[in-house]
Coordinates of C-alpha atoms in Angstrom, one line a residue:
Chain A
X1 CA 14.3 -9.1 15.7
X2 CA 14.1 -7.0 12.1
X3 CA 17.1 -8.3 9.6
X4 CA 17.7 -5.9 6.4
X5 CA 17.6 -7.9 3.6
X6 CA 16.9 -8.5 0.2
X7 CA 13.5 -9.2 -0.4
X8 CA 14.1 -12.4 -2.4
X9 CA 16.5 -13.8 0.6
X10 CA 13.6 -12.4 3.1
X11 CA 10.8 -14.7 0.9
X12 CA 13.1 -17.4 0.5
X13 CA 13.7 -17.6 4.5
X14 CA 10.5 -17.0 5.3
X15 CA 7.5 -17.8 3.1
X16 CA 6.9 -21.5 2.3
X17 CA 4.8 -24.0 0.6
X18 CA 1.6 -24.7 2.3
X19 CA 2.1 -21.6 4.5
X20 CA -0.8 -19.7 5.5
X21 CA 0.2 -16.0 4.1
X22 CA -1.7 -12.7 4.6
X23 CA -0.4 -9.9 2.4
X24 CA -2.7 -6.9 4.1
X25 CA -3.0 -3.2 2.5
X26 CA -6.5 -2.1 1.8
X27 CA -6.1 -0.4 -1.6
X28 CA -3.2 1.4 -0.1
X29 CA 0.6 -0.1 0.6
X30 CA -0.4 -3.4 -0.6
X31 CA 2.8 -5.6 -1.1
X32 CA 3.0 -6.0 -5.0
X33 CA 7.1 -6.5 -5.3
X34 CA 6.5 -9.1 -2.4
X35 CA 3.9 -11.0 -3.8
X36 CA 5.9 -11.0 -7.4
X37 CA 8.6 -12.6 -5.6
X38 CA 6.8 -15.7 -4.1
X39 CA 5.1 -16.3 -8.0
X40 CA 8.7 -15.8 -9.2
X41 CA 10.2 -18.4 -6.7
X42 CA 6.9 -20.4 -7.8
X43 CA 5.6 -21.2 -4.3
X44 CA 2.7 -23.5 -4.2
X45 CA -0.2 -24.6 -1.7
X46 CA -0.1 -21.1 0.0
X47 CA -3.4 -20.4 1.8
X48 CA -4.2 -17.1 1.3
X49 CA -5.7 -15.1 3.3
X50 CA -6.7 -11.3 2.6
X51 CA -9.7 -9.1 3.2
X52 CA -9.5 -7.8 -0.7
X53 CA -7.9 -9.8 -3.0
X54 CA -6.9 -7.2 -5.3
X55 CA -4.4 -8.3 -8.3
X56 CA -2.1 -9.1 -6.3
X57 CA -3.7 -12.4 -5.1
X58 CA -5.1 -12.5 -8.7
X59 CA -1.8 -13.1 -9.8
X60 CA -0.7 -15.5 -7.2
X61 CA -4.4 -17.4 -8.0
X62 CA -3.4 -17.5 -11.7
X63 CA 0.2 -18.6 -10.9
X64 CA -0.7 -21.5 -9.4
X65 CA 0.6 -20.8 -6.0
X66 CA -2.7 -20.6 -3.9
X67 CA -5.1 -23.9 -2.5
X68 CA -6.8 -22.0 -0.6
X69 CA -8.5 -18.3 -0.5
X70 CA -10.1 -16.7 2.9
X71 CA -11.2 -13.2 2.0
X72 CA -14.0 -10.6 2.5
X73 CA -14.5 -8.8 -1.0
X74 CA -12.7 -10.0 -4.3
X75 CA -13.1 -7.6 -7.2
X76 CA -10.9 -5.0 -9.1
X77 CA -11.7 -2.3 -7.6
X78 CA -13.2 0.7 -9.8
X79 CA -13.2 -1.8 -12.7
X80 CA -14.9 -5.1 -12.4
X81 CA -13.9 -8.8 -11.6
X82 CA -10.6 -10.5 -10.7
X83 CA -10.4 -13.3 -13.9
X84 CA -8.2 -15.0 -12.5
X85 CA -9.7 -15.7 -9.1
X86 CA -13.0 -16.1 -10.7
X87 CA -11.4 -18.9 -13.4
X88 CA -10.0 -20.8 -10.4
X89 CA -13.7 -20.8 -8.5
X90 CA -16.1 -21.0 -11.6
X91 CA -13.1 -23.7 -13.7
X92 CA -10.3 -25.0 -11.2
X93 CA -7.5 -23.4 -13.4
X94 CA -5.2 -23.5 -12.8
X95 CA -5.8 -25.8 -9.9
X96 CA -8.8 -25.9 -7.5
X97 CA -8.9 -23.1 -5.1
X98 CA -10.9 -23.8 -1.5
X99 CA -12.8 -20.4 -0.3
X100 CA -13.7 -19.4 2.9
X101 CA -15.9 -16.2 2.1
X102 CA -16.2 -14.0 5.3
X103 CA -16.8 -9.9 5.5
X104 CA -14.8 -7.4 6.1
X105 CA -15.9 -6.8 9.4
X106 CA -15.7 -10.4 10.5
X107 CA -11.9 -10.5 9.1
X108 CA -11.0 -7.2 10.6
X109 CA -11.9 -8.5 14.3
X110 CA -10.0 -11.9 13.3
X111 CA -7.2 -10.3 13.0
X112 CA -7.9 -7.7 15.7
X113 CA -8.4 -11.2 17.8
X114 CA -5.2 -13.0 16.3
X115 CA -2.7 -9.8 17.5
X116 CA -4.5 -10.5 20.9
X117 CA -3.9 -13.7 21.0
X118 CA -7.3 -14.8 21.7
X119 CA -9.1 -18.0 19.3
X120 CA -12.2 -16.1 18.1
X121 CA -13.2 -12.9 17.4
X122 CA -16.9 -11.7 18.4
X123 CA -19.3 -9.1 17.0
X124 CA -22.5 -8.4 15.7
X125 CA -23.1 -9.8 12.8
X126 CA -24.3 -12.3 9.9
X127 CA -28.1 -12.6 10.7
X128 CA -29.9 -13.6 8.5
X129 CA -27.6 -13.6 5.5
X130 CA -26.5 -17.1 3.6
X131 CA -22.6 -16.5 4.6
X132 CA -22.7 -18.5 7.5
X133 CA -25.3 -21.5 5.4
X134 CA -22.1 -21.6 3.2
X135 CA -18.9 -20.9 5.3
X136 CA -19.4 -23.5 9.0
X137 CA -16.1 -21.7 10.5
X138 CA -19.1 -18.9 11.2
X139 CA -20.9 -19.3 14.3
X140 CA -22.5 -18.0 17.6
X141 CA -21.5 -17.5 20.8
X142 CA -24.2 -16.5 23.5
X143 CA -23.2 -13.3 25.7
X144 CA -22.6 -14.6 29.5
X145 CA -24.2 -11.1 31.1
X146 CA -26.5 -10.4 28.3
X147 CA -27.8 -13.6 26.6
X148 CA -27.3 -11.5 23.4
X149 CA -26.4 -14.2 20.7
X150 CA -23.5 -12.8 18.2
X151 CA -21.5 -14.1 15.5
X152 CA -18.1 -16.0 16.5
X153 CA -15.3 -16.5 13.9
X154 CA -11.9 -17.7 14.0
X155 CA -8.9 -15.9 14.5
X156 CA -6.4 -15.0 11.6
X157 CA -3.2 -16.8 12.8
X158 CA -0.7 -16.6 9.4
X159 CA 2.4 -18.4 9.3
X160 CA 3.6 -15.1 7.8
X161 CA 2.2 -12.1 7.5
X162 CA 3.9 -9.4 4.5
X163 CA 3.1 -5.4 4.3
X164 CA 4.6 -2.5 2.5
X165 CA 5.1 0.1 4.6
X166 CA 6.6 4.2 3.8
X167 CA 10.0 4.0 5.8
X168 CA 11.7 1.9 8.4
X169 CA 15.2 3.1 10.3
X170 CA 18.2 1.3 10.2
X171 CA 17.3 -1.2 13.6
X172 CA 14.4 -2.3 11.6
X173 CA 11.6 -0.1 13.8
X174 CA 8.5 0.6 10.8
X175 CA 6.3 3.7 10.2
X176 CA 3.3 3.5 7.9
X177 CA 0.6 5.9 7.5
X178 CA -2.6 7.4 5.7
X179 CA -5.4 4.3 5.3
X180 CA -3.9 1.7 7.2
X181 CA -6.3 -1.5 6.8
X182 CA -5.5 -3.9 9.3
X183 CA -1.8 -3.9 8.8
X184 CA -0.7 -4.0 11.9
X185 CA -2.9 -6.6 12.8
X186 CA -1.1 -8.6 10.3
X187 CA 1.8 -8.4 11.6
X188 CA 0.9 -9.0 15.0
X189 CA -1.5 -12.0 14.1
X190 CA 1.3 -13.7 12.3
X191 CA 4.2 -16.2 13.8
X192 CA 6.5 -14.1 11.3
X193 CA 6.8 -11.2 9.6
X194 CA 8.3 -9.3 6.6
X195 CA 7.9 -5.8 6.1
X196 CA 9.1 -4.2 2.3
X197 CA 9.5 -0.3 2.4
X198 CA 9.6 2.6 0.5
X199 CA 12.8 4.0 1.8
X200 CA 15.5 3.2 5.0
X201 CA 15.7 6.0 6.8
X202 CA 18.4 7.3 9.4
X203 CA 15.4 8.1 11.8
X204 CA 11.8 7.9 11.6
X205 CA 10.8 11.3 13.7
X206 CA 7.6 10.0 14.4
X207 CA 4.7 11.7 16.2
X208 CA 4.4 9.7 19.4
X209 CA 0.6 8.1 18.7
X210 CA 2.1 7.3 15.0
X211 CA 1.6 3.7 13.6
X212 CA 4.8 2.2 14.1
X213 CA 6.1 -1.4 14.0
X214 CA 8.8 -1.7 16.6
X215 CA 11.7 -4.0 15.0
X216 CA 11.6 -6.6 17.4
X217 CA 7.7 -7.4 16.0
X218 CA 9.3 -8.0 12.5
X219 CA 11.6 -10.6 11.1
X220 CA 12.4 -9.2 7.5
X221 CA 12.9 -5.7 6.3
X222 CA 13.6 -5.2 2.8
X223 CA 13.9 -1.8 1.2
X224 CA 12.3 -2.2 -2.5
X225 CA 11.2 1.6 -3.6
X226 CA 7.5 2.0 -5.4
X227 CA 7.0 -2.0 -4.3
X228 CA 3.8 -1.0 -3.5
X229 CA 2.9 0.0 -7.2
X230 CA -0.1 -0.5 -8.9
X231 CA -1.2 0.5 -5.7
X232 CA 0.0 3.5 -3.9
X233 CA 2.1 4.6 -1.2
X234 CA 1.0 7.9 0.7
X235 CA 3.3 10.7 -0.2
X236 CA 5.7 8.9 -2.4
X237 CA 3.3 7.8 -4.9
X238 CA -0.1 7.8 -6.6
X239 CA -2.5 4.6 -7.8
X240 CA -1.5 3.6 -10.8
X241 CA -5.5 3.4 -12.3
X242 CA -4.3 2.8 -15.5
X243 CA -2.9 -0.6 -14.6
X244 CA -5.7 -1.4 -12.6
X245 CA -7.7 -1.3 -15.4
X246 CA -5.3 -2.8 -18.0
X247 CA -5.5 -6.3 -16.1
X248 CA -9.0 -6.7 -16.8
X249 CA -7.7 -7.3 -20.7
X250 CA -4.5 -8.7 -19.2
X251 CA -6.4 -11.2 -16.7
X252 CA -9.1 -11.7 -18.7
X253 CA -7.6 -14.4 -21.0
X254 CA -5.4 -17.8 -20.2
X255 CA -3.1 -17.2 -22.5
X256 CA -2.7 -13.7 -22.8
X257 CA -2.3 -14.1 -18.5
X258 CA 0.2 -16.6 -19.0
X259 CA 2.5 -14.1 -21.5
X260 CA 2.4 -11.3 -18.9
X261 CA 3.2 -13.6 -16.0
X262 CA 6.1 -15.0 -17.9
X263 CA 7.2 -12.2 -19.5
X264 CA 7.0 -9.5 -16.4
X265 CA 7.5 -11.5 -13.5
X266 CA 9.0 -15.3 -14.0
X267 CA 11.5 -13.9 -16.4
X268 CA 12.5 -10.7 -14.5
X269 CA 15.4 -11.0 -12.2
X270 CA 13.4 -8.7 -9.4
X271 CA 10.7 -5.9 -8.9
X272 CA 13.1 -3.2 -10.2
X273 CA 13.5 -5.2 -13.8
X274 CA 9.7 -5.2 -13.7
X275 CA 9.4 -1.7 -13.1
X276 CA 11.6 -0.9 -16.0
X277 CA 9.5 -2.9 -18.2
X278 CA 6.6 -1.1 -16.6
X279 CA 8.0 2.2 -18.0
X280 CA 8.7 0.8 -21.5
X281 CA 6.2 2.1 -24.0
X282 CA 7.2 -0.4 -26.5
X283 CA 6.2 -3.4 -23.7
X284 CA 3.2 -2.0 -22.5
X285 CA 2.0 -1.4 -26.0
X286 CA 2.5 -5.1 -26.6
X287 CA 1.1 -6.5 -22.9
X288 CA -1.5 -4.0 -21.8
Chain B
X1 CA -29.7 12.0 -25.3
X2 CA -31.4 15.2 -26.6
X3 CA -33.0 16.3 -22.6
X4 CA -31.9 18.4 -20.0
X5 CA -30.7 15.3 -17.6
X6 CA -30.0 11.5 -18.7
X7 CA -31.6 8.5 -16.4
X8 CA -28.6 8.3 -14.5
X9 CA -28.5 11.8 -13.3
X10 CA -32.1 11.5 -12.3
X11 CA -31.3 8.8 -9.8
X12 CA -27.8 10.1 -8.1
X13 CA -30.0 13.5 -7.8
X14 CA -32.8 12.0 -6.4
X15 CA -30.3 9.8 -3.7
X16 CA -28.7 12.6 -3.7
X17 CA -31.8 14.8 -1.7
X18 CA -32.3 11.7 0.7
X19 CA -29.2 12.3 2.9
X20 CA -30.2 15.3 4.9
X21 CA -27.3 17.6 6.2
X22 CA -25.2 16.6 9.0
X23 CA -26.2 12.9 8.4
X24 CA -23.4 10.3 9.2
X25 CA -23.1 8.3 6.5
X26 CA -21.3 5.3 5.7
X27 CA -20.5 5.2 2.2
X28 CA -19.9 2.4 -0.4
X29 CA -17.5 2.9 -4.1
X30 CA -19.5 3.8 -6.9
X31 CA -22.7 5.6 -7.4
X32 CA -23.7 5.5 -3.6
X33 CA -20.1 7.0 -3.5
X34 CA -21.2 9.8 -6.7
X35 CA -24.8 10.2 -4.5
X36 CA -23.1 11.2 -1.2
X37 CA -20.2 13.4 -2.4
X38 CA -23.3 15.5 -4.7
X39 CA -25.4 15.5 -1.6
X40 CA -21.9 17.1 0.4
X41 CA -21.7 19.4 -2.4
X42 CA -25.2 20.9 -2.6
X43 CA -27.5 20.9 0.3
X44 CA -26.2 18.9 2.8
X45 CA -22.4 20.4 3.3
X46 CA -22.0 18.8 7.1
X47 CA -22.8 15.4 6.0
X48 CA -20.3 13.5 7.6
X49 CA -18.2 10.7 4.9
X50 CA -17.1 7.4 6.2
X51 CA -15.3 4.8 4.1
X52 CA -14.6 1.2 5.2
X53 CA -10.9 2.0 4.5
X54 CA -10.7 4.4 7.5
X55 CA -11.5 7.8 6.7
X56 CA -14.3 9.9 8.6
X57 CA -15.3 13.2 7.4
X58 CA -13.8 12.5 3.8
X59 CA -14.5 15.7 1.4
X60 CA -12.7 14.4 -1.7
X61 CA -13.0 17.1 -4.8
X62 CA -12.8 13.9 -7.2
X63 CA -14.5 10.7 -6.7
X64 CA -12.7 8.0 -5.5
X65 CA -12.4 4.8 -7.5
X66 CA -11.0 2.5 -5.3
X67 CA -12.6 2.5 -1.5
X68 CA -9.2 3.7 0.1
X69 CA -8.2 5.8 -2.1
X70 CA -5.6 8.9 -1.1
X71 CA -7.7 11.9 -1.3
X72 CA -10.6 10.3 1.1
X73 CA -7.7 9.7 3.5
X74 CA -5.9 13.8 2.7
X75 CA -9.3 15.3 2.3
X76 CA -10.7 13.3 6.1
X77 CA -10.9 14.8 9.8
X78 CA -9.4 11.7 10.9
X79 CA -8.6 8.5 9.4
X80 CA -9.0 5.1 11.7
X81 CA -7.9 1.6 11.0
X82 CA -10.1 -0.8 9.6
X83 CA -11.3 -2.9 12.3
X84 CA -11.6 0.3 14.3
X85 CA -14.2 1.7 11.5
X86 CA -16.1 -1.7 11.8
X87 CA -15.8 -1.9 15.7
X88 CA -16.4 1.9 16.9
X89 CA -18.2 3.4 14.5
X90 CA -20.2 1.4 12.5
X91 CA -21.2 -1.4 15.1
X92 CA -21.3 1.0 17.6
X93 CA -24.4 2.6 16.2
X94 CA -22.3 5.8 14.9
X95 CA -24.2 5.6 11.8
X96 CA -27.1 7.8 10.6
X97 CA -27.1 6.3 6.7
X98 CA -25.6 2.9 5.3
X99 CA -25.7 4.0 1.5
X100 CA -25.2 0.6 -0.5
X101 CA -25.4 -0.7 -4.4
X102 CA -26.7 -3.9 -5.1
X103 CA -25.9 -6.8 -7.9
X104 CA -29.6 -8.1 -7.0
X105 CA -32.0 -7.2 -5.2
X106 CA -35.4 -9.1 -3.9
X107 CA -38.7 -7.3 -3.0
X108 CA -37.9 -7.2 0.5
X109 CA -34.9 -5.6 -0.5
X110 CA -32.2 -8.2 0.3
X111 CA -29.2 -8.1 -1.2
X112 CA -27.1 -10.5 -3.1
X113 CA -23.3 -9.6 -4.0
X114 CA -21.5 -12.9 -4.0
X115 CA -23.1 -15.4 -6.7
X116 CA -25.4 -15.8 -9.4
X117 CA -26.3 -19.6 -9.7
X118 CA -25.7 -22.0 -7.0
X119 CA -23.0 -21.3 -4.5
X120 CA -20.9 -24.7 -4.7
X121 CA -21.1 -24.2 -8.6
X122 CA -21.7 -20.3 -9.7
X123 CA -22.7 -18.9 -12.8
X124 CA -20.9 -16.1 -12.1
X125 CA -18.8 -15.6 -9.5
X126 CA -19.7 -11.8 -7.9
X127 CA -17.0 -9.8 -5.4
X128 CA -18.6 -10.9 -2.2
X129 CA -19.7 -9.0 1.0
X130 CA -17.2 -6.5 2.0
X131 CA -18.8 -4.6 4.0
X132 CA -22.5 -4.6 3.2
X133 CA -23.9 -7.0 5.6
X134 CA -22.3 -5.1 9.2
X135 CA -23.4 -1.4 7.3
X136 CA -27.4 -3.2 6.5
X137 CA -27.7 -4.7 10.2
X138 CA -26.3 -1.8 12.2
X139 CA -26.7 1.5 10.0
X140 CA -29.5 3.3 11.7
X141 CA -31.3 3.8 7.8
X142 CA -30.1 2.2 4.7
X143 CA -30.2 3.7 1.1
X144 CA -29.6 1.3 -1.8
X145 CA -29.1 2.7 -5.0
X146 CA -29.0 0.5 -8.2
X147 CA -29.9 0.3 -11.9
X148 CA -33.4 -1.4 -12.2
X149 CA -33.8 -4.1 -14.8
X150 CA -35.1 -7.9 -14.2
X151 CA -31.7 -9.1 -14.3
X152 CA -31.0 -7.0 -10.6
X153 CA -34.8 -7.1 -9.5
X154 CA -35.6 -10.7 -8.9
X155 CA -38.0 -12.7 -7.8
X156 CA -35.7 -14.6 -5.9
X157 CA -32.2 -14.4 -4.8
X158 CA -29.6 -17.1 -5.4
X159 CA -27.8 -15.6 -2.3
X160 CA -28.4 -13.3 0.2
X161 CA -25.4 -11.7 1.4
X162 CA -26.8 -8.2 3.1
X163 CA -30.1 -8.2 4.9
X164 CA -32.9 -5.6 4.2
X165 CA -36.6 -7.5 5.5
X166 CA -35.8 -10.9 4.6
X167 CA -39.2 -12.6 4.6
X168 CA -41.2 -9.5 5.3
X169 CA -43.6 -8.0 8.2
X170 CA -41.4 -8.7 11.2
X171 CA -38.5 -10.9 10.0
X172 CA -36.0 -8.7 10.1
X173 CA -36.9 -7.6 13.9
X174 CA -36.7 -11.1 15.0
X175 CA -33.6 -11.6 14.2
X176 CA -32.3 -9.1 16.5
X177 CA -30.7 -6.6 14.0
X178 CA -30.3 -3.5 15.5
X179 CA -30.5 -1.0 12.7
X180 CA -34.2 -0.2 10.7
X181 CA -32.9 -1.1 7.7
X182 CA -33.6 0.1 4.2
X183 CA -36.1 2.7 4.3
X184 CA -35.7 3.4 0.1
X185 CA -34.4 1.9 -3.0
X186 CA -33.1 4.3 -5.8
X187 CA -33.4 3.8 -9.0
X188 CA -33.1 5.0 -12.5
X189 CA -37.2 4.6 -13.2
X190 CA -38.3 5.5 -9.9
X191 CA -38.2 5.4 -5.9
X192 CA -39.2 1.8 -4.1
X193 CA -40.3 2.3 0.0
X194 CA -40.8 -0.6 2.0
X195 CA -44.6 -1.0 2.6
X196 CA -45.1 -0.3 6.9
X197 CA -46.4 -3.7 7.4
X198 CA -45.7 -6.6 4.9
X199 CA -42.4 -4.8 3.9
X200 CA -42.4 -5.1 0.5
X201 CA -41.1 -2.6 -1.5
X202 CA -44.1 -0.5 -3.3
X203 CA -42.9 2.0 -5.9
X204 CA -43.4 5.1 -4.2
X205 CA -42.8 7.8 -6.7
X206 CA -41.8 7.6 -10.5
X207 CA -39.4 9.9 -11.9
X208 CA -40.3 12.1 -14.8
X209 CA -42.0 10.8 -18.4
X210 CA -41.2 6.9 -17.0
X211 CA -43.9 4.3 -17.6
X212 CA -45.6 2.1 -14.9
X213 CA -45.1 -0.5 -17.8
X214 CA -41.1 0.1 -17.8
X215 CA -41.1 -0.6 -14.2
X216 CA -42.9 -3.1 -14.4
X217 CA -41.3 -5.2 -17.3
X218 CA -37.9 -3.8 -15.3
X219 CA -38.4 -5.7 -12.5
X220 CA -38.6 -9.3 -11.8
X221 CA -41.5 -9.9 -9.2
X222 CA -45.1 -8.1 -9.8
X223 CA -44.3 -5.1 -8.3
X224 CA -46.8 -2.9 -7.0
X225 CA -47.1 0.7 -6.7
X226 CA -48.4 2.9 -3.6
X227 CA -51.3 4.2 -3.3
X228 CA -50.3 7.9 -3.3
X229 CA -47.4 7.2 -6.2
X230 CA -46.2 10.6 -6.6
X231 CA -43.6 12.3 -9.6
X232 CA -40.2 12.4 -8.7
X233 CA -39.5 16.6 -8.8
X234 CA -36.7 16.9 -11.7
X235 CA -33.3 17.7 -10.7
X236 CA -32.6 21.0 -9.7
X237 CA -30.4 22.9 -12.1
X238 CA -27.9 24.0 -9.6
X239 CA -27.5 19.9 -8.9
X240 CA -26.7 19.0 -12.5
X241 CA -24.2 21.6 -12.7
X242 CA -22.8 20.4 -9.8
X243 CA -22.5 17.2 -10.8
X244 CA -21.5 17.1 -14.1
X245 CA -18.1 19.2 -12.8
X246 CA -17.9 16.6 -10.1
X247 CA -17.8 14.1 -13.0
X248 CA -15.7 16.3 -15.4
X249 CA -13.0 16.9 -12.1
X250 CA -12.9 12.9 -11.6
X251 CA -12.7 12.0 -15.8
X252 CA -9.6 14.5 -15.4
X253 CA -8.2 13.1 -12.7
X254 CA -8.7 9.6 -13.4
X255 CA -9.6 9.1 -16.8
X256 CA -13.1 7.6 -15.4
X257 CA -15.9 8.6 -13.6
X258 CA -15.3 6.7 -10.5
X259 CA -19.1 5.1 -10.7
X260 CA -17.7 1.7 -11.8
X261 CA -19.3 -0.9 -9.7

């Protein structure tokens, strides 16, 4: 049953150390004020799972929170590399970081088969590439009617799963739309579930085949306006590109990393203190 | 550059013509992204856009930067989650055209996107799959555009992450892979087409005042060219134009040109 509550309460009740933790949104709606809250109430041994890293898992990487990384694609996208993920494969810094490399289409159906409640997931893929050489979880399963042989991965089964979302009413009932990822999955494929949204809303006036969370799916609901930002959120607001492309000199260096993590997120009382500092020129000219 | 087109225009033209109109094509960021928006915008105005994030039928004015960006999902007749993009369209054999880049590339056109070095301790630790190897194995035809130099073209891959013929003549068919996979490789020297029987790729045609010697000392295997190796034709004037507005729109927009790997 959705609660309303402040996002640090909602992270503090419901995300852990050692927790598995999927923070979904594919380029779009992905959980930024969410993710700043668990560096900023320094969780550690998270495994992460997501199907694009994005910065938002390069900052968690670089803040020591993470032991473990199961994703499908991990770059910046439009720009280049995530440092910080890279520095914890290629150099153990901070700390070691396990992979488990899969592809997007394996994780989507792992997902798809976690929110059904089934162990593995099954399609049609992975021969002949190295993937499987490197990653054992990936294996085969031959069809019972066709004696087709096709790939069988394991479910995505979070301890928590966390999205942003556009609006949610006041019972807790959530409505995304435009790209949706495998959102939903998330929330479904997890044993809890926090939701962060643009705004609370009277009522959502949905069209009746609209993506909607009912409230009794979701544990947490926490209004934090733009907490989707660097990313966006469809009709409130756009990508922030310039940011996106600012952490590669941000992420790029230890130090210079460590300034902008202490500075903008482990010294910030919450996401709104970080967006103000966001929108000072005088900061930015220093940071980015 | 003093001439009428730079190298890079040459080969997102030349992809560009490849995707015939009313083609279903699966699209990947970044120049395969720049190559199938010109080919929309020219000669092929009911080629059909899909993105991994969801969108079908995108027709974005600006290129995208990121792979789910807003104006593929505003600009799309419909957009789809993502396991329902990997599930019914692309592995349900909706797709005409898988249109991929490549960080390296082998002469049987395999790709390798995840590490350069060994895997346990890389050199250089590359974004990974996404969704390359579903689009290689069950996209009808597969396009790969990609800079050629011996750095990309190697003799031998550290990884392969997305299949093309793997060991040549009939590998890839044993494996059971539905799709034919890549039937050229687009470059900024010239056109590589896997040869009918061994499957290596031949250079098949060499775009305007290029070298044989530049392809060769570009790529990383002895490379061999067709029999009939023919001249690229030069981009048509109507395509630059085209474009280079396509390019001036996105710098405007975005403050970058949205080919970024």
């Amino acid at each position: 049953m959705a609660e309303w509550m402040k996002l640090a309460e909602a992270i503090t009740a419901h995300v852990h150390d050692g927790d598995i933790l999927a923070m979904e949104g594919f380029t779009h709606l992905i959980p930024f004020a969410a993710g700043h809250e668990i560096i900023r109430q320094r969780r550690r041994n998270l495994s992460l799972i997501r199907m694009t890293p994005d910065l938002i898992y390069d900052q968690l990487i670089g803040a020591g929170c993470a032991s473990k990384l199961t994703f499908s694609w991990g770059g910046n996208p439009g720009v280049g590399s995530l440092h910080r993920f890279r520095d914890a494969v290629e150099n153990d810094w901070p700390r070691p970081l396990a992979i488990e490399e899969r592809s997007h289409s394996d994780l989507a159906n792992a997902y798809v088969a976690g929110a059904a409640n089934l162990p593995f997931a099954v399609l049609r893929g992975y021969a002949g590439s190295d993937i499987p050489r490197v990653n054992p979880q990936i294996r085969s399963i031959t069809c019972p009617f066709t004696g087709e042989v096709l790939a069988a991965t394991p479910a995505v089964r979070p301890d928590v799963a966390v999205i942003h979302a556009q609006k949610a009413d006041w019972k807790g009932n959530v409505l995304l739309w435009g790209i949706l990822g495998v959102q939903k999955e998330a929330v479904l494929s997890g044993k809890r579930a926090i939701v962060t949204v643009e705004e609370r809303v009277p009522t959502l006036d949905a069209a009746p085949n609209a993506c909607i969370l009912p409230h009794w799916v979701v544990n947490a609901v926490c209004e934090v306006p733009r907490g989707a930002t660097p990313s966006y959120a469809h009709g409130y607001y756009e990508r922030d590109n310039l940011f996106y492309r600012a952490w590669d000199r941000i992420s790029r260096d230890r130090e210079r990393f460590g300034e902008w993590l202490n500075h903008h997120i482990l010294k910030t009382r919450d996401f709104e203190e970080y967006l103000a500092l966001q929108r000072d020129p005088q900061v930015q000219a220093v940071f980015q | 550059m003093n001439e009428a087109y730079t190298s890079d225009e040459m080969m997102t033209v030349t992809a560009a013509r490849m995707l015939h109109n009313g083609a279903v094509c699966f699209v990947g960021i970044g120049l395969p992204s720049t190559a199938a928006n010109l080919a929309r915008l020219t000669h092929a105005p009911d080629a059909v856009l899909v993105y991994e994030s969801g969108p079908i039928g995108a027709k974005p004015s600006v290129l995208p930067l990121s792979i789910g960006d807003g104006n593929l999902a505003e600009t799309a007749d419909t957009v789809v989650s993502t396991p329902e993009i990997f599930r019914y369209w692309l592995q349900g054999g909706r797709i005409d055209v898988g249109f991929l880049g490549a960080a390296q590339l082998d002469r049987f056109a395999n790709i390798n996107t995840t590490v350069v070095g060994p895997y346990d301790k890389s050199r250089v630790r590359l974004p990974g799959a996404g969704g390359a190897p579903e689009i290689s194995s069950s996209a009808k035809e597969v396009l790969i555009i990609v800079k050629q130099s011996k750095r990309t073209f190697v003799e031998k891959l550290d990884f392969v992450t997305s299949v093309g013929f793997l060991m040549g003549g009939n590998s890839r068919e044993a494996t059971g892979l539905k799709g034919n996979g890549p039937t050229a490789v687009i470059t900024d020297l010239c056109i590589l087409r896997p040869d009918p029987v061994t499957r290596e790729l031949k250079v098949s045609s060499i775009h305007p005042g290029v070298r044989r010697e530049t392809i060769v000392a570009s790529t990383g295997w002895s490379v061999e060219f067709a029999d009939k190796c023919e001249e690229t034709p030069t981009p048509e004037p109507s395509a630059l134009v085209t474009l280079r507005q396509l390019k001036a729109r996105t710098i405007a927009a975005h403050g970058t040109q949205g080919d970024a790997e």
